[in-house]
XYZ file of C-alpha atoms in Angstrom:
585
model
C -41.961 -26.811 7.187
C -42.959 -28.483 3.914
C -41.781 -26.908 0.681
C -44.193 -24.402 -0.966
C -44.246 -22.580 -4.225
C -42.497 -19.268 -4.052
C -45.840 -17.503 -4.837
C -47.770 -19.380 -1.963
C -44.927 -18.580 0.499
C -44.729 -14.955 -0.233
C -48.521 -14.493 -0.170
C -48.720 -16.023 3.290
C -45.656 -14.281 4.680
C -46.044 -11.886 7.586
C -43.835 -8.764 6.785
C -43.228 -8.226 10.447
C -41.178 -11.414 10.635
C -38.533 -10.409 8.098
C -35.748 -11.204 7.418
C -36.381 -14.896 6.622
C -33.909 -17.403 5.102
C -35.223 -19.776 2.404
C -33.650 -22.825 0.747
C -34.352 -23.459 -2.937
C -35.948 -26.981 -3.062
C -37.240 -28.090 -6.508
C -39.690 -27.071 -9.187
C -39.660 -26.442 -12.792
C -36.009 -25.434 -12.630
C -34.799 -28.560 -10.818
C -31.079 -28.260 -11.621
C -31.077 -24.474 -11.299
C -31.322 -21.808 -14.008
C -30.189 -18.287 -15.013
C -32.782 -15.715 -14.708
C -32.856 -12.105 -15.901
C -33.792 -10.303 -12.668
C -33.755 -6.515 -12.642
C -31.470 -6.509 -15.671
C -28.975 -8.828 -13.960
C -28.335 -12.604 -14.384
C -29.265 -14.473 -11.182
C -28.630 -18.263 -10.864
C -30.954 -20.126 -8.508
C -29.748 -23.685 -7.967
C -31.154 -26.379 -5.744
C -29.831 -25.911 -2.186
C -29.107 -22.192 -2.562
C -30.075 -19.973 0.227
C -32.038 -16.669 -0.029
C -32.267 -14.031 2.694
C -35.668 -12.225 2.146
C -35.259 -8.655 3.424
C -38.420 -6.888 1.940
C -41.602 -7.635 -0.007
C -43.419 -4.952 -1.977
C -46.745 -5.355 -3.830
C -46.241 -4.566 -7.488
C -49.705 -5.274 -9.005
C -52.780 -7.511 -8.624
C -54.101 -9.666 -11.510
C -58.012 -9.936 -11.476
C -59.374 -12.931 -13.341
C -62.975 -12.960 -14.347
C -64.431 -16.217 -13.168
C -66.909 -16.549 -15.922
C -64.908 -15.375 -18.999
C -61.297 -16.014 -17.824
C -60.312 -12.473 -18.837
C -57.635 -10.855 -16.733
C -57.252 -7.235 -15.616
C -54.140 -5.674 -13.766
C -54.740 -3.423 -10.842
C -52.092 -1.094 -9.391
C -51.624 -1.061 -5.575
C -53.203 2.445 -5.524
C -56.640 1.023 -6.793
C -59.452 2.734 -4.754
C -62.382 0.390 -5.516
C -64.022 -1.779 -2.807
C -64.716 -5.478 -2.858
C -67.559 -7.659 -1.581
C -67.743 -11.413 -1.031
C -69.583 -13.474 -3.707
C -71.639 -16.000 -1.651
C -73.530 -17.366 -4.609
C -70.340 -19.033 -5.756
C -69.689 -20.814 -2.433
C -69.702 -20.448 1.253
C -67.967 -17.380 2.688
C -65.055 -18.080 4.970
C -65.311 -16.976 8.555
C -63.849 -13.557 9.060
C -60.266 -13.546 10.251
C -58.934 -11.652 13.251
C -57.842 -8.541 11.242
C -61.320 -8.101 10.052
C -63.237 -8.299 13.296
C -65.515 -5.297 13.625
C -65.182 -4.525 9.758
C -68.503 -4.008 8.138
C -68.573 -6.460 5.220
C -71.425 -4.401 3.671
C -69.089 -1.412 3.346
C -66.577 -3.471 1.420
C -62.863 -4.278 1.579
C -60.036 -2.213 0.252
C -57.580 -3.958 -2.089
C -55.096 -4.737 0.620
C -57.801 -6.153 2.886
C -59.261 -8.267 0.065
C -55.923 -9.770 -0.519
C -55.589 -10.901 3.135
C -59.295 -11.984 3.425
C -59.572 -15.773 3.057
C -55.928 -16.691 3.897
C -54.042 -18.805 1.395
C -57.241 -19.883 -0.509
C -58.350 -17.466 -3.016
C -62.093 -16.416 -2.647
C -64.295 -14.994 -5.366
C -65.101 -11.248 -4.838
C -67.103 -8.639 -6.669
C -66.077 -5.057 -7.331
C -68.728 -2.743 -8.724
C -66.029 -0.396 -10.069
C -64.744 -3.273 -12.377
C -67.908 -5.096 -13.298
C -70.878 -7.294 -11.930
C -68.933 -10.678 -12.299
C -67.032 -12.423 -9.574
C -63.251 -12.016 -9.629
C -60.282 -13.981 -8.366
C -57.350 -11.847 -7.087
C -53.731 -12.950 -7.620
C -51.141 -10.502 -6.134
C -47.627 -10.198 -7.643
C -44.967 -9.136 -5.252
C -41.370 -7.870 -5.742
C -39.134 -9.737 -3.302
C -35.837 -8.144 -2.263
C -33.291 -10.709 -1.219
C -29.612 -11.216 -0.563
C -27.643 -14.203 -1.998
C -24.365 -15.632 -0.846
C -21.309 -14.375 -2.829
C -23.413 -11.887 -4.763
C -22.461 -8.202 -4.858
C -25.861 -6.556 -5.019
C -29.258 -7.424 -3.684
C -31.597 -9.159 -6.116
C -35.188 -8.348 -6.831
C -37.250 -11.408 -7.695
C -40.987 -11.623 -8.739
C -43.002 -13.822 -6.532
C -44.385 -15.596 -9.538
C -40.953 -17.326 -10.173
C -41.721 -21.012 -10.513
C -39.428 -22.581 -7.879
C -40.295 -24.375 -4.525
C -38.843 -23.110 -1.260
C -38.775 -23.936 2.317
C -38.227 -21.738 5.385
C -34.888 -22.560 7.228
C -34.601 -19.430 9.229
C -34.471 -21.224 12.607
C -31.682 -23.677 11.727
C -29.626 -20.989 9.763
C -28.917 -18.441 12.519
C -25.225 -18.907 12.136
C -25.191 -18.672 8.324
C -23.122 -15.621 7.032
C -23.959 -14.201 3.606
C -20.642 -13.046 2.242
C -20.846 -10.076 -0.135
C -18.200 -9.910 -2.878
C -16.297 -6.698 -3.383
C -14.211 -5.117 -6.094
C -10.577 -4.362 -5.192
C -11.377 -0.684 -5.991
C -13.983 -0.753 -3.250
C -11.391 -1.821 -0.724
C -9.623 1.484 -1.315
C -12.311 3.252 0.554
C -12.456 0.760 3.434
C -9.135 1.407 5.128
C -10.770 0.631 8.517
C -10.862 -3.011 7.640
C -7.207 -3.325 6.774
C -5.243 -5.400 7.119
C -7.499 -8.193 5.936
C -7.365 -11.466 4.031
C -9.383 -12.151 0.956
C -10.127 -14.776 -1.691
C -10.189 -13.916 -5.380
C -13.527 -14.844 -6.989
C -12.744 -13.493 -10.400
C -9.331 -12.409 -11.912
C -8.813 -9.056 -13.655
C -10.815 -8.641 -16.749
C -8.615 -6.059 -18.344
C -5.462 -6.841 -20.318
C -2.158 -7.283 -18.524
C -0.526 -4.047 -17.594
C 2.658 -5.102 -15.833
C 5.317 -7.537 -17.013
C 5.636 -8.822 -13.498
C 5.627 -12.453 -12.237
C 2.917 -11.807 -9.625
C 0.331 -10.537 -11.980
C -0.627 -13.990 -13.640
C -1.113 -15.420 -10.091
C -4.158 -13.124 -9.606
C -6.708 -15.696 -10.461
C -9.753 -17.375 -8.933
C -9.164 -19.220 -5.602
C -5.898 -17.275 -4.894
C -5.784 -16.016 -1.272
C -4.391 -12.463 -0.681
C -3.350 -10.542 2.339
C -4.224 -6.830 1.834
C -2.093 -4.833 4.244
C -2.531 -1.121 3.597
C -2.936 1.687 1.058
C 0.247 2.961 -0.518
C 0.613 6.727 -0.853
C 3.668 6.733 -3.062
C 3.509 8.482 -6.473
C 4.856 7.151 -9.690
C 6.863 8.447 -12.769
C 6.341 7.180 -16.275
C 9.662 6.450 -17.908
C 10.737 5.049 -21.236
C 14.111 3.833 -22.653
C 15.465 6.094 -25.265
C 17.198 3.494 -27.166
C 14.526 0.825 -27.245
C 10.791 0.141 -26.647
C 10.724 -0.739 -22.928
C 8.591 1.437 -20.582
C 8.433 1.575 -16.822
C 6.687 2.949 -13.784
C 9.074 4.139 -11.115
C 7.952 4.497 -7.500
C 8.900 7.538 -5.485
C 10.499 4.995 -3.092
C 13.137 4.125 -5.824
C 16.584 4.624 -4.224
C 18.727 4.754 -7.368
C 20.723 7.964 -8.365
C 20.345 9.708 -11.665
C 22.434 12.162 -13.676
C 20.795 14.547 -16.030
C 21.441 14.074 -19.758
C 20.910 16.617 -22.489
C 17.568 16.196 -24.087
C 17.301 15.215 -27.634
C 14.548 16.552 -29.957
C 13.576 14.965 -33.314
C 12.212 18.100 -35.069
C 10.997 21.530 -34.206
C 7.705 20.199 -33.010
C 9.387 18.307 -30.102
C 11.565 21.336 -29.441
C 8.473 23.605 -29.174
C 6.533 21.127 -26.951
C 9.403 21.057 -24.420
C 9.627 24.898 -24.109
C 8.544 26.093 -20.747
C 6.561 29.426 -20.494
C 8.892 32.245 -19.626
C 12.064 30.256 -20.145
C 14.521 29.774 -23.013
C 15.874 26.525 -24.279
C 19.476 26.317 -25.671
C 20.096 23.609 -28.103
C 22.761 22.723 -30.742
C 21.873 21.322 -34.236
C 23.144 17.743 -34.673
C 21.840 17.109 -38.145
C 21.909 19.296 -41.205
C 18.343 20.546 -42.059
C 17.462 21.993 -45.469
C 15.798 25.377 -45.500
C 12.580 26.467 -47.311
C 13.046 29.268 -49.785
C 13.881 32.659 -48.283
C 11.958 32.808 -45.074
C 13.412 29.485 -43.483
C 17.248 29.371 -43.700
C 19.014 26.117 -43.599
C 20.408 24.792 -40.330
C 23.893 23.240 -40.041
C 25.597 20.872 -37.537
C 27.031 22.751 -34.681
C 24.556 25.819 -34.887
C 23.634 27.098 -31.578
C 19.917 27.996 -31.215
C 18.058 29.722 -28.310
C 14.342 28.820 -28.462
C 12.352 31.637 -27.162
C 8.556 31.415 -27.752
C 5.783 30.585 -30.247
C 4.510 33.180 -32.641
C 1.650 33.382 -35.161
C 3.191 34.492 -38.391
C 1.610 34.477 -41.800
C -1.341 32.179 -40.687
C 0.814 29.515 -39.155
C 2.507 28.919 -35.790
C 6.262 29.251 -35.722
C 8.948 28.897 -33.103
C 11.031 32.050 -32.535
C 14.744 31.223 -32.117
C 17.992 33.125 -31.958
C 21.110 31.670 -33.778
C 24.241 32.501 -32.083
C 27.836 32.309 -33.332
C 31.274 32.044 -31.610
C 32.311 35.455 -32.903
C 29.519 37.552 -31.569
C 29.768 39.427 -28.408
C 27.735 38.541 -25.269
C 25.472 41.646 -25.671
C 24.584 40.787 -29.243
C 21.277 38.936 -29.508
C 22.003 36.791 -32.523
C 20.173 36.105 -35.782
C 16.419 35.808 -35.403
C 14.756 32.788 -36.952
C 11.030 31.776 -37.291
C 11.007 27.991 -37.689
C 7.791 26.255 -38.759
C 6.686 23.407 -36.484
C 6.783 20.828 -39.222
C 10.402 21.508 -39.880
C 12.581 18.390 -39.269
C 16.050 18.247 -38.086
C 17.730 17.009 -34.824
C 18.614 18.978 -31.851
C 20.362 18.396 -28.419
C 20.067 20.475 -25.319
C 23.062 22.451 -24.141
C 23.477 21.165 -20.597
C 26.485 20.285 -18.334
C 25.236 18.999 -15.037
C 27.229 16.291 -13.249
C 25.222 16.317 -10.054
C 23.591 13.025 -8.904
C 19.860 13.240 -8.155
C 17.312 11.086 -6.385
C 14.034 10.640 -8.210
C 12.189 13.018 -5.719
C 14.810 15.671 -6.347
C 14.588 15.253 -10.148
C 10.796 15.695 -10.069
C 10.995 18.653 -7.780
C 13.691 20.561 -9.567
C 13.367 19.711 -13.228
C 10.378 20.117 -15.521
C 9.155 16.747 -17.227
C 9.962 15.364 -19.614
C 13.573 15.232 -18.976
C 16.348 12.810 -20.091
C 18.541 10.998 -17.328
C 20.881 8.222 -16.849
C 21.012 5.888 -13.891
C 24.555 6.242 -12.344
C 23.748 4.274 -9.156
C 21.217 1.441 -9.109
C 18.739 0.843 -6.320
C 20.541 -1.348 -3.670
C 17.223 -2.941 -2.564
C 16.731 -4.616 -5.944
C 18.417 -7.840 -6.787
C 18.726 -6.701 -10.360
C 17.943 -3.065 -11.370
C 17.197 -3.143 -15.110
C 17.372 0.624 -15.311
C 21.130 0.674 -15.010
C 21.462 -1.094 -18.354
C 20.034 1.813 -20.373
C 22.292 4.614 -21.637
C 19.348 7.061 -21.372
C 15.923 7.263 -19.837
C 13.172 9.814 -20.539
C 11.060 10.668 -17.403
C 7.768 11.676 -19.031
C 5.200 12.420 -16.480
C 4.433 12.151 -12.729
C 1.385 9.972 -11.918
C -0.584 9.959 -8.724
C -2.532 6.745 -8.513
C -3.607 4.739 -5.231
C -2.081 1.447 -4.749
C -2.844 -1.417 -2.259
C 0.177 -3.169 -0.583
C -0.574 -6.929 -0.849
C 1.065 -10.328 -0.609
C 0.079 -13.912 -1.276
C -0.869 -15.923 1.785
C 1.668 -18.595 1.021
C 4.494 -15.818 0.689
C 3.529 -13.213 3.295
C 6.901 -11.613 3.314
C 7.097 -10.814 -0.403
C 4.852 -7.884 -1.088
C 3.851 -6.054 -4.201
C 1.507 -3.033 -4.929
C -1.648 -3.386 -6.934
C -3.347 -0.381 -8.709
C -6.965 -1.229 -8.310
C -8.036 1.390 -10.871
C -6.095 -0.219 -13.528
C -6.097 -3.902 -12.382
C -9.465 -4.460 -10.668
C -10.763 -7.895 -9.627
C -13.576 -9.416 -7.566
C -12.890 -10.926 -4.145
C -14.495 -11.741 -0.814
C -13.096 -10.661 2.550
C -12.473 -13.640 5.015
C -12.083 -13.530 8.660
C -8.874 -15.310 8.858
C -5.947 -13.751 10.647
C -3.384 -11.675 8.799
C 0.429 -11.705 9.031
C 1.236 -9.013 11.582
C 4.477 -7.751 9.805
C 4.170 -5.566 6.721
C 5.880 -7.225 3.590
C 8.767 -5.881 1.636
C 7.616 -4.103 -1.523
C 10.978 -3.627 -3.225
C 9.854 -5.328 -6.309
C 7.420 -2.561 -6.971
C 10.081 0.143 -7.119
C 10.355 -0.571 -10.889
C 7.500 -2.052 -12.808
C 7.751 -2.773 -16.459
C 4.671 -1.826 -18.614
C 3.183 -3.561 -21.570
C 3.267 -1.741 -24.823
C -0.539 -1.584 -25.086
C -1.015 -0.199 -21.499
C 1.707 2.381 -22.070
C -0.117 3.874 -24.920
C -3.497 3.643 -23.097
C -1.880 5.397 -20.139
C -0.399 8.114 -22.349
C -4.011 8.855 -23.729
C -5.396 9.131 -20.181
C -2.836 11.712 -19.012
C -3.437 15.509 -19.443
C -2.600 16.441 -22.974
C -2.666 12.866 -24.164
C -5.362 13.600 -26.766
C -3.313 16.597 -28.140
C -3.663 17.131 -31.909
C -0.857 15.644 -33.996
C 1.904 17.994 -35.305
C 1.387 19.763 -38.641
C 1.758 17.862 -41.739
C 4.946 18.578 -43.722
C 4.640 20.114 -47.201
C 4.092 17.758 -50.138
C 7.330 16.657 -51.859
C 8.086 18.042 -55.233
C 6.907 16.044 -58.247
C 9.334 13.452 -59.554
C 11.231 14.299 -62.640
C 11.297 17.950 -62.000
C 14.618 19.679 -61.799
C 15.619 20.321 -58.187
C 17.104 23.652 -57.723
C 19.656 23.788 -54.985
C 19.427 26.955 -52.937
C 22.720 28.921 -53.324
C 25.004 29.154 -50.313
C 24.139 32.215 -48.270
C 26.451 34.979 -47.890
C 28.866 34.789 -44.977
C 26.936 34.623 -41.721
C 28.820 37.454 -39.997
C 27.595 39.873 -42.567
C 24.023 38.686 -42.529
C 23.954 38.896 -38.804
C 25.448 42.383 -38.772
C 22.701 43.647 -41.146
C 19.962 41.783 -39.286
C 20.769 43.329 -35.847
C 19.733 46.722 -37.113
C 16.426 45.512 -38.443
C 15.143 42.652 -36.117
C 14.406 42.540 -32.378
C 12.937 39.938 -30.006
C 9.516 41.701 -29.789
C 7.563 42.317 -33.061
C 7.827 45.858 -34.246
C 4.699 48.029 -34.422
C 4.728 47.711 -38.212
C 4.523 43.879 -38.034
C 2.381 43.331 -35.001
C -0.675 42.868 -37.170
C 1.014 39.922 -38.948
C 3.095 38.419 -36.069
C 1.765 37.819 -32.640
C 2.213 35.341 -29.703
C 0.762 32.024 -30.441
C -1.150 29.986 -27.783
C 0.971 27.519 -25.845
C 1.323 23.932 -27.050
C -0.369 21.111 -25.052
C 1.808 19.591 -22.346
C 4.884 17.966 -23.856
C 3.837 14.242 -23.824
C 5.517 13.175 -27.063
C 5.200 9.521 -28.044
C 8.665 7.978 -28.356
C 9.610 6.465 -31.728
C 9.648 2.738 -31.679
C 12.503 2.013 -34.128
C 14.295 5.187 -34.831
C 17.206 5.824 -32.531
C 17.549 9.351 -31.376
C 21.298 9.253 -31.218
C 23.359 12.292 -32.526
C 23.993 12.114 -36.211
C 26.524 14.044 -38.307
C 25.879 15.152 -41.824
C 27.169 12.904 -44.654
C 28.259 13.874 -48.136
C 24.833 12.840 -49.583
C 23.029 15.336 -47.262
C 22.591 18.863 -48.318
C 24.667 21.368 -46.328
C 24.979 25.036 -46.880
C 28.779 24.538 -46.428
C 29.669 21.151 -48.126
C 33.064 19.666 -47.732
C 35.474 19.874 -50.736
C 36.720 16.411 -51.360
C 39.923 16.242 -53.441
C 40.227 13.468 -56.086
C 42.952 11.049 -55.336
C 43.525 10.411 -59.120
C 44.074 14.004 -60.194
C 46.974 16.096 -58.840
C 47.009 18.711 -61.538
C 45.918 22.134 -60.106
C 42.745 23.249 -61.652
C 42.658 26.125 -64.062
C 40.823 29.419 -63.416
C 38.162 28.363 -66.032
C 37.519 25.080 -64.198
C 37.280 26.795 -60.814
C 34.725 29.241 -62.034
C 32.655 26.378 -63.615
C 32.829 24.305 -60.459
C 31.915 27.321 -58.390
C 28.874 27.994 -60.553
C 27.640 24.449 -60.343
C 28.324 23.644 -56.638
C 29.496 26.710 -54.824
C 31.865 24.657 -52.735
C 33.769 26.131 -49.745
C 36.773 24.913 -47.872
C 36.009 24.632 -44.139
C 38.879 23.024 -42.398
C 38.811 25.676 -39.587
C 35.020 25.289 -39.282
C 35.359 21.484 -38.853
C 37.713 22.050 -35.901
C 35.205 24.584 -34.294
C 32.226 22.162 -34.768
C 34.163 19.313 -33.038
C 34.925 21.668 -30.258
C 31.293 22.674 -29.811
C 30.101 19.024 -29.790
C 32.579 18.115 -27.159
C 31.395 20.844 -24.844
C 27.753 19.796 -25.447
C 28.065 16.133 -24.311
C 29.573 15.837 -20.843
C 29.395 11.961 -20.925
């Protein structure tokens, strides 16, 4: 068949013979061009093949033979057409029109078929008295090799084509797929594929196999992985990981550390109490917020609305109080700083599956036995890890064709790419995926992942009060009376539940969002002790090495008025004993 213009070929095409395969020959776009077809770019180059699957009439352009004016008709046009013999001899009626009364007129589809490829002048009284030439415009639906979607091409596209249907019976039009689409095609697995376009998203894993996912690379996709993951971060650095549920290392629980009341409140589970010890002195605020000292034992209870703000209800316990005594009741604002560590002593070794099942997340752990399947388990080098959240995400077990035994797991929802399935055989044995037990995350993806998790868009913690203006005298709050006396008086006035007289002012606050707290990048969350420059309600009395003279009564009174010092050698020993019982490691 000789090449024809695309318009001529489509106008003479018999729809009953579809599908047809065409080859792009030459024309205006000899070297091939990029067209905007149905909102998508479509490149038609010389030699490309098209598989025509459907042809639909879009409109008909009527040209006035005398004036050259054009009018567009929709396919639903109801007017009738008659031949115009005064402009030339009428063609002999073709087979489809035998028995049709030419005097009655032709419908629009009949008029387009009448006369074959050569356009014949027609008259339509509905339009006017002058002769018309009809030019149909079709929408051609076609499939192209290595193109994901079918294209819709107008028949007026200025290219030449030739029909190669008979000699192209063995031609297979490959349809590209996204890796995410393969997740729903488990019936084709295992299969082999070739990457057409690498991932467009930023790198998510710090793994050696990720940069190899580029154009031309051949993959073997074996199966879908149904393991879940746990998001983890190193407490003493800025490295983050995804741990597979197949991880075989052992963990030991560590006391959680909280940098401020906000983190403490976010980790409080409904209906449960959280016992912590203060590890850094915290200055109070006027009369309603007392100071906190190193070694204070607090029991976080619940959130309350008090005075128009949300506060955390805590009980402060002392060594001297009886077990039946409830302790001193405190209402701590969420923007209060400080540092706390959980009171926990658990020497049991856990698997990852046991930790997630038994303990609420987030929780702090330490790897005490690394994964034996890994050549180097990096998790064993960190003194503490925070397990932040459990993630259920589908993965595909894959391997490179040149290394069929070394497998890895790809998350298509995070790392999508375009590929085409091939019919080549796949390695029968499933590869080892030990390297996917621990995947290190990039910093950018870690924070992106946090935002996608439930509660990731939680509002920031309350802003702390503005600092006092410079130059103003700072009044140090006097040391409170002995705690035992305060607590004795408070037991008769306070209780865990608000009293009827204060229920209108203090009530339960709504729970905080899920405790996904972003770890600080630089600040270390290790335990701190108060220093002489930090305010403490019970400062240490440091004796001067130069003066051995006993101070007079007058000097003692003046010193007491200015500093209110207190000797606490016994309290120091008690604090050391408390801290030793808190940290089991």
